[in-house]
Short mmCIF file of C-alpha atoms in Angstrom, two decimals:
data_model
loop_
_atom_site.label_atom_id
_atom_site.label_comp_id
_atom_site.label_asym_id
_atom_site.label_seq_id
_atom_site.Cartn_x
_atom_site.Cartn_y
_atom_site.Cartn_z
CA MET A 1 0.31 0.34 -0.73
CA ASN A 2 1.40 3.73 -0.63
CA CYS A 3 -0.03 7.31 0.55
CA GLU A 4 -2.82 7.59 -2.21
CA GLN A 5 -3.99 4.11 -1.86
CA ALA A 6 -4.13 4.91 1.99
CA LYS A 7 -5.74 8.56 1.45
CA ASP A 8 -8.95 7.12 1.46
CA TYR A 9 -8.53 4.89 4.64
CA LEU A 10 -6.81 6.78 7.04
CA SER A 11 -10.17 8.02 9.00
CA ALA A 12 -11.42 4.56 9.07
CA PHE A 13 -7.90 3.35 10.60
CA LEU A 14 -8.42 6.07 13.05
CA ASP A 15 -12.28 5.02 13.89
CA ASN A 16 -11.20 1.34 14.18
CA GLU A 17 -13.58 0.65 11.12
CA LEU A 18 -11.19 -1.60 9.26
CA PRO A 19 -11.42 -4.85 8.80
CA ALA A 20 -8.47 -7.10 10.51
CA ASP A 21 -6.78 -7.31 6.87
CA GLU A 22 -6.97 -4.41 6.28
CA ARG A 23 -6.12 -2.73 9.45
CA LEU A 24 -2.79 -4.66 9.20
CA VAL A 25 -2.06 -3.81 5.38
CA MET A 26 -2.11 0.36 7.40
CA GLN A 27 -0.22 -0.63 9.91
CA GLU A 28 2.41 -1.88 7.95
CA HIS A 29 2.00 1.70 5.71
CA LEU A 30 2.00 3.58 8.86
CA ALA A 31 5.52 1.83 10.26
CA SER A 32 7.81 3.92 7.71
CA CYS A 33 5.22 6.35 6.30
CA ALA A 34 5.52 9.83 7.76
CA SER A 35 3.15 11.82 6.42
CA CYS A 36 0.50 9.47 6.58
CA ASN A 37 1.31 8.87 10.27
CA GLU A 38 1.08 12.49 10.79
CA GLU A 39 -2.59 13.02 9.46
CA ILE A 40 -3.53 10.81 11.02
CA ALA A 41 -2.50 12.78 14.18
CA SER A 42 -4.35 16.22 13.02
CA MET A 43 -6.95 14.42 11.52
CA ARG A 44 -6.56 12.58 15.43
CA SER A 45 -6.87 16.20 16.98
CA VAL A 46 -9.89 17.98 14.76
CA SER A 47 -11.96 14.95 15.45
CA GLY A 48 -11.49 15.01 19.16
CA ALA A 49 -11.90 18.23 19.66
CA ILE A 50 -16.06 18.21 18.05
CA ARG A 51 -16.30 14.93 20.39
CA SER A 52 -15.36 17.10 23.28
CA SER A 53 -17.31 19.12 22.37
CA GLU A 54 -20.95 19.22 24.22
CA ARG A 55 -24.20 18.62 22.25
CA ALA A 56 -26.85 21.20 21.82
CA VAL A 57 -29.75 20.43 24.33
CA VAL A 58 -33.31 19.73 22.87
CA PRO A 59 -34.86 23.15 23.40
CA ASP A 60 -37.63 23.30 26.30
CA GLY A 61 -41.35 22.59 24.75
CA LEU A 62 -40.16 20.63 21.87
CA HIS A 63 -40.66 17.42 23.10
CA ASP A 64 -44.37 18.34 24.79
CA ARG A 65 -44.70 19.03 20.65
CA VAL A 66 -44.12 15.84 19.48
CA ARG A 67 -45.67 14.12 21.20
CA GLN A 68 -48.78 16.06 21.24
CA GLY A 69 -48.59 16.17 17.38
CA LEU A 70 -47.40 12.13 17.49
CA ARG A 71 -50.64 11.93 19.15
CA ASP A 72 -53.34 14.14 17.19
CA GLU A 73 -51.56 11.97 14.18
CA ALA A 74 -53.31 8.71 16.21
CA GLN A 75 -56.32 10.13 16.56
CA SER A 76 -56.48 10.99 13.12
CA GLU A 77 -55.74 7.62 11.54
CA ARG A 78 -58.47 6.35 14.05
CA ASN A 79 -60.89 8.92 13.81
CA SER A 80 -60.39 7.40 9.86
CA ARG A 81 -60.70 3.89 10.94
CA LEU A 82 -63.55 4.87 12.80
CA ARG A 83 -65.80 6.25 9.99
CA PRO A 84 -67.96 4.22 7.27
CA TRP A 85 -66.39 3.49 3.64
CA GLY A 86 -67.30 6.94 2.03
CA SER A 87 -63.73 8.13 4.27
CA LEU A 88 -62.41 5.07 2.57
CA VAL A 89 -63.09 6.47 -0.96
CA ALA A 90 -61.60 9.89 0.28
CA ALA A 91 -59.20 8.49 1.18
CA SER A 92 -58.47 6.22 -1.86
CA LEU A 93 -58.22 9.49 -4.39
CA PHE A 94 -56.34 11.40 -2.07
CA SER A 95 -53.62 9.46 -2.66
CA ALA A 96 -53.95 8.56 -5.79
CA MET A 97 -53.99 12.09 -6.85
CA VAL A 98 -50.58 12.40 -4.92
CA SER A 99 -49.36 9.21 -6.96
CA ALA A 100 -49.78 11.16 -9.50
CA GLY A 101 -48.13 14.45 -7.75
CA LEU A 102 -48.09 17.66 -9.69
CA THR A 103 -48.75 17.29 -13.11
CA TRP A 104 -52.25 15.98 -12.55
CA ALA A 105 -52.84 19.49 -10.84
CA TYR A 106 -51.29 21.11 -13.73
CA LEU A 107 -53.53 19.17 -16.70
CA ALA A 108 -57.38 18.97 -14.63
CA GLY A 109 -57.25 22.69 -14.18
CA PRO A 110 -60.42 24.21 -13.20
CA GLY A 111 -62.72 21.87 -15.19
CA SER A 112 -61.62 18.86 -12.85
CA GLN A 113 -65.04 17.94 -10.82
CA ALA A 114 -63.23 15.19 -8.77
CA SER A 115 -60.18 17.84 -6.74
CA THR A 116 -61.85 19.09 -3.85
CA VAL A 117 -61.08 22.68 -2.13
CA VAL A 118 -57.90 21.29 0.24
CA ASP A 119 -56.41 19.97 -2.86
CA GLN A 120 -56.51 22.83 -4.77
CA ILE A 121 -55.46 25.49 -2.33
CA VAL A 122 -52.77 23.03 -1.53
CA SER A 123 -51.99 22.75 -5.75
CA ALA A 124 -52.45 26.77 -5.87
CA HIS A 125 -49.21 27.36 -2.77
CA VAL A 126 -47.55 25.18 -4.66
CA ARG A 127 -47.82 26.87 -8.21
CA SER A 128 -47.20 29.58 -6.66
CA LEU A 129 -43.62 29.31 -5.32
CA ILE A 130 -42.41 27.30 -8.16
CA VAL A 131 -41.75 30.35 -10.13
CA LYS A 132 -40.64 33.64 -8.22
CA GLU A 133 -43.01 35.83 -10.51
CA ASN A 134 -46.06 34.20 -9.96
CA LEU A 135 -45.97 34.37 -6.28
CA THR A 136 -47.05 37.71 -6.20
CA HIS A 137 -49.23 39.73 -8.92
CA VAL A 138 -48.01 43.07 -7.09
CA ALA A 139 -45.66 42.80 -4.20
CA SER A 140 -45.81 45.68 -1.87
CA SER A 141 -47.15 45.85 2.17
CA GLN A 142 -48.46 49.01 1.91
CA SER A 143 -52.68 48.23 1.87
CA HIS A 144 -53.07 51.77 -0.14
CA GLU A 145 -50.83 50.16 -2.74
CA VAL A 146 -52.33 46.72 -3.38
CA LYS A 147 -56.12 47.57 -3.15
CA PRO A 148 -56.02 49.17 -5.88
CA TRP A 149 -54.39 46.41 -8.26
CA PHE A 150 -57.55 43.99 -7.13
CA THR A 151 -60.49 46.85 -7.99
CA GLY A 152 -63.04 45.47 -10.32
CA LYS A 153 -60.76 41.92 -10.51
CA LEU A 154 -63.10 41.05 -7.64
CA ASP A 155 -66.27 41.59 -6.13
CA PHE A 156 -65.65 41.71 -2.24
CA ALA A 157 -62.98 43.75 -0.27
CA PRO A 158 -60.82 41.98 1.29
CA GLN A 159 -58.43 44.32 4.05
CA PHE A 160 -54.16 43.94 3.11
CA ARG A 161 -53.04 44.27 6.90
CA ASP A 162 -48.91 43.91 7.19
CA PHE A 163 -48.36 42.32 10.60
CA ALA A 164 -43.92 42.70 9.90
CA ALA A 165 -43.64 43.62 13.19
CA GLN A 166 -45.43 40.29 14.91
CA GLY A 167 -43.08 38.73 12.29
CA PHE A 168 -45.30 38.19 9.48
CA THR A 169 -45.00 40.14 6.63
CA LEU A 170 -47.50 41.13 3.79
CA VAL A 171 -44.86 40.51 0.50
CA GLY A 172 -47.88 40.99 -1.44
CA ALA A 173 -50.14 40.17 -2.92
CA ARG A 174 -51.74 37.90 -6.89
CA LEU A 175 -55.46 36.63 -8.44
CA ASP A 176 -56.23 33.38 -7.97
CA TYR A 177 -58.74 30.67 -8.72
CA ILE A 178 -60.43 28.11 -6.44
CA GLN A 179 -63.33 26.65 -8.16
CA HIS A 180 -63.96 28.31 -10.30
CA ARG A 181 -64.24 31.78 -8.55
CA PRO A 182 -61.62 34.47 -8.30
CA VAL A 183 -59.78 34.72 -5.19
CA ALA A 184 -57.35 37.06 -3.23
CA ALA A 185 -54.53 35.65 -2.74
CA LEU A 186 -52.42 37.43 0.43
CA VAL A 187 -48.07 36.26 0.67
CA TYR A 188 -47.21 36.72 4.54
CA ARG A 189 -43.26 35.95 4.95
CA ARG A 190 -42.32 34.22 8.22
CA ARG A 191 -38.76 33.52 8.57
CA LYS A 192 -38.20 31.40 5.86
CA HIS A 193 -42.05 30.10 5.40
CA VAL A 194 -44.56 31.46 2.72
CA VAL A 195 -47.95 31.33 3.99
CA ASN A 196 -50.57 31.94 1.40
CA VAL A 197 -53.96 33.12 2.99
CA PHE A 198 -56.54 32.93 0.28
CA VAL A 199 -59.80 34.74 0.63
CA TRP A 200 -63.64 34.48 -1.74
CA ALA A 201 -66.82 35.44 -0.07
CA ASP A 202 -69.16 33.40 1.39
CA VAL A 203 -71.78 32.37 -0.76
CA ALA A 204 -74.40 31.11 0.10
CA GLY A 205 -74.59 27.27 0.68
CA SER A 206 -71.18 26.93 1.10
CA ARG A 207 -69.79 24.11 3.33
CA PRO A 208 -68.59 25.99 7.64
CA PRO A 209 -65.20 26.13 7.69
CA GLY A 210 -63.85 22.59 8.75
CA LYS A 211 -60.76 21.98 11.41
CA PRO A 212 -56.94 22.83 10.69
CA THR A 213 -55.42 20.12 8.60
CA SER A 214 -52.76 18.95 7.06
CA ARG A 215 -51.55 17.67 3.19
CA ARG A 216 -48.49 16.72 1.80
CA GLY A 217 -46.47 18.09 4.30
CA TYR A 218 -48.20 21.38 4.60
CA LYS A 219 -50.45 22.71 7.12
CA LEU A 220 -54.49 24.36 6.80
CA LEU A 221 -56.05 26.72 8.93
CA THR A 222 -59.95 28.29 7.53
CA TRP A 223 -62.33 29.70 9.43
CA ALA A 224 -64.74 32.72 8.12
CA GLY A 225 -65.66 35.97 8.93
CA SER A 226 -67.45 39.14 7.93
CA GLY A 227 -68.51 37.49 4.78
CA LEU A 228 -65.67 36.17 4.20
CA ILE A 229 -63.84 32.71 3.68
CA TYR A 230 -60.37 32.32 4.52
CA TRP A 231 -57.85 29.54 3.92
CA ALA A 232 -54.16 30.06 5.43
CA ILE A 233 -51.63 27.38 3.67
CA SER A 234 -48.30 27.04 4.32
CA ASP A 235 -45.39 24.00 5.62
CA LEU A 236 -45.10 26.51 8.79
CA ASN A 237 -46.02 24.86 11.74
CA MET A 238 -49.65 25.06 13.19
CA ASN A 239 -48.85 27.25 16.37
CA GLU A 240 -47.58 29.89 14.54
CA LEU A 241 -50.37 29.46 11.71
CA GLN A 242 -53.13 29.76 14.40
CA GLN A 243 -50.70 32.90 15.47
CA LEU A 244 -51.26 34.54 11.62
CA ARG A 245 -55.19 33.62 11.89
CA SER A 246 -55.08 35.78 15.29
CA LEU A 247 -53.57 38.71 13.80
CA MET A 248 -56.04 38.90 10.71
CA MET B 1 -56.37 11.39 24.77
CA TRP B 2 -55.72 7.69 23.67
CA ALA B 3 -52.55 6.68 22.44
CA GLY B 4 -52.79 2.59 21.53
CA VAL B 5 -50.55 0.43 20.96
CA LYS B 6 -48.39 1.12 17.99
CA LEU B 7 -47.87 4.81 19.35
CA LYS B 8 -46.96 3.86 22.41
CA ARG B 9 -44.28 1.22 21.69
CA PHE B 10 -43.78 4.28 18.19
CA GLU B 11 -43.21 6.29 21.35
CA ARG B 12 -41.11 3.98 23.65
CA LEU B 13 -38.63 3.28 20.57
CA MET B 14 -38.06 6.97 19.02
CA LEU B 15 -38.47 9.20 21.83
CA PRO B 16 -34.87 8.45 23.26
CA HIS B 17 -33.79 8.87 20.38
CA MET B 18 -34.46 13.03 19.84
CA GLY B 19 -31.74 14.37 21.37
CA ALA B 20 -29.86 13.33 18.42
CA ALA B 21 -32.57 14.56 15.92
CA PHE B 22 -32.47 17.41 17.57
CA ASN B 23 -28.57 18.56 17.21
CA VAL B 24 -28.47 16.39 13.94
CA ALA B 25 -31.22 17.94 12.31
CA ASN B 26 -29.72 21.78 13.86
CA TRP B 27 -26.31 20.98 12.24
CA LEU B 28 -28.17 20.92 8.62
CA VAL B 29 -30.35 23.51 8.91
CA ARG B 30 -28.07 25.54 10.70
CA ASN B 31 -31.08 26.92 12.30
CA GLU B 32 -32.92 26.09 15.97
CA GLU B 33 -36.40 27.01 14.49
CA ASP B 34 -36.49 25.51 11.07
CA ALA B 35 -34.72 22.02 12.66
CA LYS B 36 -37.14 22.16 15.86
CA ASP B 37 -40.08 22.01 13.02
CA ALA B 38 -37.93 19.55 11.16
CA VAL B 39 -38.15 17.20 14.04
CA GLN B 40 -41.52 17.42 14.18
CA GLU B 41 -42.16 16.41 10.64
CA ALA B 42 -39.47 14.23 11.29
CA TYR B 43 -41.18 12.38 13.77
CA LEU B 44 -44.69 12.55 12.27
CA GLN B 45 -43.70 10.95 8.63
CA ALA B 46 -42.06 8.05 11.04
CA TYR B 47 -44.90 7.43 13.01
CA ARG B 48 -46.68 7.53 9.40
CA SER B 49 -44.48 4.61 7.83
CA PHE B 50 -43.76 3.11 11.44
CA ALA B 51 -45.12 0.01 9.14
CA THR B 52 -41.86 -0.59 7.37
CA TYR B 53 -38.81 -0.60 10.23
CA SER B 54 -38.07 -3.64 10.96
CA ASP B 55 -34.68 -3.87 11.77
CA ASN B 56 -33.58 -3.62 14.55
CA ASN B 57 -31.86 -0.08 15.56
CA SER B 58 -34.46 2.47 15.26
CA ARG B 59 -31.78 5.23 15.88
CA ALA B 60 -30.55 4.85 12.52
CA TRP B 61 -33.81 4.18 11.02
CA LEU B 62 -34.55 7.72 12.32
CA LEU B 63 -32.07 9.92 11.56
CA THR B 64 -32.33 8.30 7.85
CA ILE B 65 -35.53 9.86 7.47
CA VAL B 66 -34.16 13.36 9.56
CA ARG B 67 -31.74 13.70 8.11
CA ARG B 68 -34.41 13.42 4.05
CA THR B 69 -36.62 16.22 5.64
CA CYS B 70 -34.19 18.12 6.38
CA PHE B 71 -32.96 18.43 3.41
CA ARG B 72 -36.96 18.57 1.30
CA THR B 73 -36.60 21.89 4.05
CA LEU B 74 -33.23 23.40 2.73
CA ARG B 75 -34.54 22.56 -0.95
CA SER B 76 -38.17 24.39 0.11
CA HIS B 77 -35.61 27.09 1.62
CA SER B 78 -33.48 27.50 -1.64
CA ARG B 79 -36.67 27.94 -3.67
CA PHE B 80 -38.23 30.59 -2.03
CA GLN B 81 -35.31 32.78 -1.80
CA ASN B 82 -34.73 33.19 -4.97
CA VAL B 83 -38.12 34.86 -4.71
CA ILE B 84 -37.01 37.44 -2.25
CA ALA B 85 -34.27 37.87 -2.13
CA PHE B 86 -32.65 36.85 0.92
CA ASP B 87 -28.70 37.13 1.56
CA GLU B 88 -28.74 39.77 5.08
CA ALA B 89 -31.21 37.86 6.91
CA LEU B 90 -28.98 34.61 5.92
CA HIS B 91 -25.89 36.17 7.10
CA SER B 92 -27.45 37.52 10.38
CA THR B 93 -29.00 33.69 11.36
CA ASP B 94 -25.56 32.04 10.61
CA ALA B 95 -23.72 33.52 13.19
CA GLU B 96 -27.42 33.76 15.45
CA SER B 97 -27.59 30.08 14.87
CA THR B 98 -23.88 29.44 16.30
CA GLN B 99 -24.49 31.61 19.10
CA THR B 100 -27.83 29.98 19.73
CA ARG B 101 -25.52 26.58 19.39
CA LEU B 102 -22.94 27.33 22.22
CA SER B 103 -25.59 28.80 24.43
CA ALA B 104 -27.63 25.76 24.03
CA ARG B 105 -25.82 23.63 26.05
CA ASP B 106 -25.12 23.07 30.21
CA GLY B 107 -22.14 23.73 32.33
CA SER B 108 -21.66 27.12 34.44
CA PRO B 109 -20.89 30.09 32.46
CA GLU B 110 -17.29 30.17 32.74
CA GLU B 111 -16.46 26.63 31.90
CA ALA B 112 -18.99 28.72 28.57
CA LEU B 113 -16.63 31.47 28.48
CA LEU B 114 -13.06 29.34 28.67
CA ALA B 115 -13.96 27.06 26.53
CA GLN B 116 -15.71 28.91 23.98
CA SER B 117 -13.23 30.77 21.77
CA GLU B 118 -11.48 27.43 20.63
CA GLU B 119 -14.36 25.56 20.41
CA ALA B 120 -15.98 28.11 18.70
CA MET B 121 -14.15 28.53 16.01
CA VAL B 122 -13.78 24.34 15.78
CA TRP B 123 -17.32 24.68 15.18
CA VAL B 124 -17.86 27.65 12.87
CA ALA B 125 -15.46 26.04 10.99
CA LEU B 126 -17.92 22.32 10.87
CA GLU B 127 -20.93 24.68 10.03
CA GLU B 128 -18.51 26.06 7.00
CA LEU B 129 -18.10 22.40 5.83
CA PRO B 130 -19.90 21.78 2.75
CA SER B 131 -23.46 20.08 3.68
CA ILE B 132 -22.34 16.45 2.63
CA PHE B 133 -19.21 16.88 4.79
CA ARG B 134 -20.71 18.26 7.46
CA GLU B 135 -23.26 15.79 8.28
CA VAL B 136 -20.63 12.86 8.01
CA VAL B 137 -18.59 14.99 11.11
CA VAL B 138 -21.32 15.37 13.10
CA LEU B 139 -22.87 11.41 12.09
CA ARG B 140 -19.72 9.87 13.61
CA ASP B 141 -17.49 12.57 15.38
CA ILE B 142 -20.97 13.47 18.14
CA GLU B 143 -24.31 11.16 17.49
CA GLU B 144 -21.04 8.73 17.18
CA PHE B 145 -22.64 6.15 14.74
CA SER B 146 -20.53 3.34 13.22
CA TYR B 147 -19.38 3.90 9.51
CA GLN B 148 -21.88 0.14 8.32
CA GLU B 149 -24.81 2.90 10.17
CA ILE B 150 -23.65 6.51 8.51
CA ALA B 151 -23.40 4.65 4.80
CA GLN B 152 -27.17 3.32 5.72
CA ILE B 153 -28.29 7.06 6.99
CA ILE B 154 -27.12 8.91 4.25
CA ASP B 155 -27.69 5.98 1.82
CA ALA B 156 -24.55 5.50 0.43
CA PRO B 157 -21.47 3.20 0.29
CA ILE B 158 -19.48 2.00 3.21
CA GLY B 159 -16.50 3.12 1.09
CA THR B 160 -17.82 6.39 0.48
CA VAL B 161 -18.42 7.44 3.70
CA MET B 162 -14.54 6.49 4.73
CA SER B 163 -13.03 8.71 1.98
CA ARG B 164 -15.93 11.29 2.54
CA LEU B 165 -14.37 11.00 6.68
CA THR B 166 -10.94 11.71 5.36
CA ARG B 167 -11.40 14.91 3.21
CA ALA B 168 -14.33 16.43 5.65
CA ARG B 169 -11.67 16.37 8.97
CA GLN B 170 -9.36 17.13 6.06
CA ARG B 171 -11.03 20.82 5.60
CA LEU B 172 -11.42 20.96 8.90
CA ARG B 173 -7.81 20.92 10.13
CA ALA B 174 -6.36 23.12 7.40
CA VAL B 175 -9.47 25.62 8.08
CA LEU B 176 -8.96 25.57 11.17
CA SER B 177 -5.23 26.20 11.11
CA ALA B 178 -5.70 29.29 8.81
CA ARG B 179 -8.04 30.14 11.74
CA SER B 180 -5.03 30.04 13.83
CA ASP B 181 -2.53 31.07 11.79
CA GLU B 182 -4.88 34.47 11.31
CA ARG B 183 -4.43 34.86 15.54
CA ASN B 184 -1.32 34.37 15.97
CA GLN B 185 -0.38 37.27 14.14
CA LEU B 186 -3.00 39.97 15.58
#
């Protein structure tokens, strides 16, 4: 074995991870090679420095938060098992759509009858993130700049408020389509997370808002107020999404 | 709330590894808030795919999922960073995250202060490594996984683990000696 061949195995030798016969070959080489010995010595000190430093402790509350999340998941698993066959049909539709992926969302378009509000919201959210020009049609945190852009495009008047002081910055807004109707999409940023808040008028006969849900890794929250229906979606955690809801 | 047999078994096997999960996530995403989100998401994913867990190594299995979740987080954030200029926020987060990591340990304040400057250099150097090198050092020297387990977690042959660790440590050593040369010249 020469230095060139030994090079890749120095760490493994240091960590006692070489099989016996290869370790013997390495030891023979090291018996007469000063530079490889030096390499190993300096790697030993670097790895020792890292190993001796202490590891970060789990932050307060994370343990409880994880356990709560698991309980919620177990509960919803149990609920869907107890529901009658209707949920099985919905579940298999859902998994078929997930496996078809984004292309389905593009191909199906507004003409599809099978997709639910949640699926359309998720697709619209994902589409808005893929191409940066599609995220906002009007990029501003100022209500007096955003609101006029929507005049004539919507038959209702959402509020465009910036909550930068509370950690939710209004990035801007765009016009989007959910269930064949034009909706306002307010775009907020929280740290590195994008939150899309879809708003439309509460037409008589609309379903009442549902519980917080999770779909394809995104969290969704819905509520109603002042004759408007809101859907917030983000990869942000549900706690912080609820914080945005309470601000709005 | 109702907690059945599956949940109890899952918790018994997987909750003890939360320290490792958070630590590795923190090193990969370099930001405590995102690390907490990633740990939360990873545990959910692990629970949903618990039926696929069959070997005896719950720690390695869980960390494989943690790692995947972190890289998904990093990819989606880099897409978002194309949308909005984020350079200043990114740089400040890196400095803050080192600070957070350094202050997130037990030990007296005096000890922390003494150890801090030497250790800070090592940790900053580690944080600046490209993630493919950083993750093998974290998995080996901090979490003490075997090479076989590391190969499973990063989904690469064991020979790759060997050569990558060697190169990672050499890079670290080079960065550290450059830094201490700078200090000695001051």
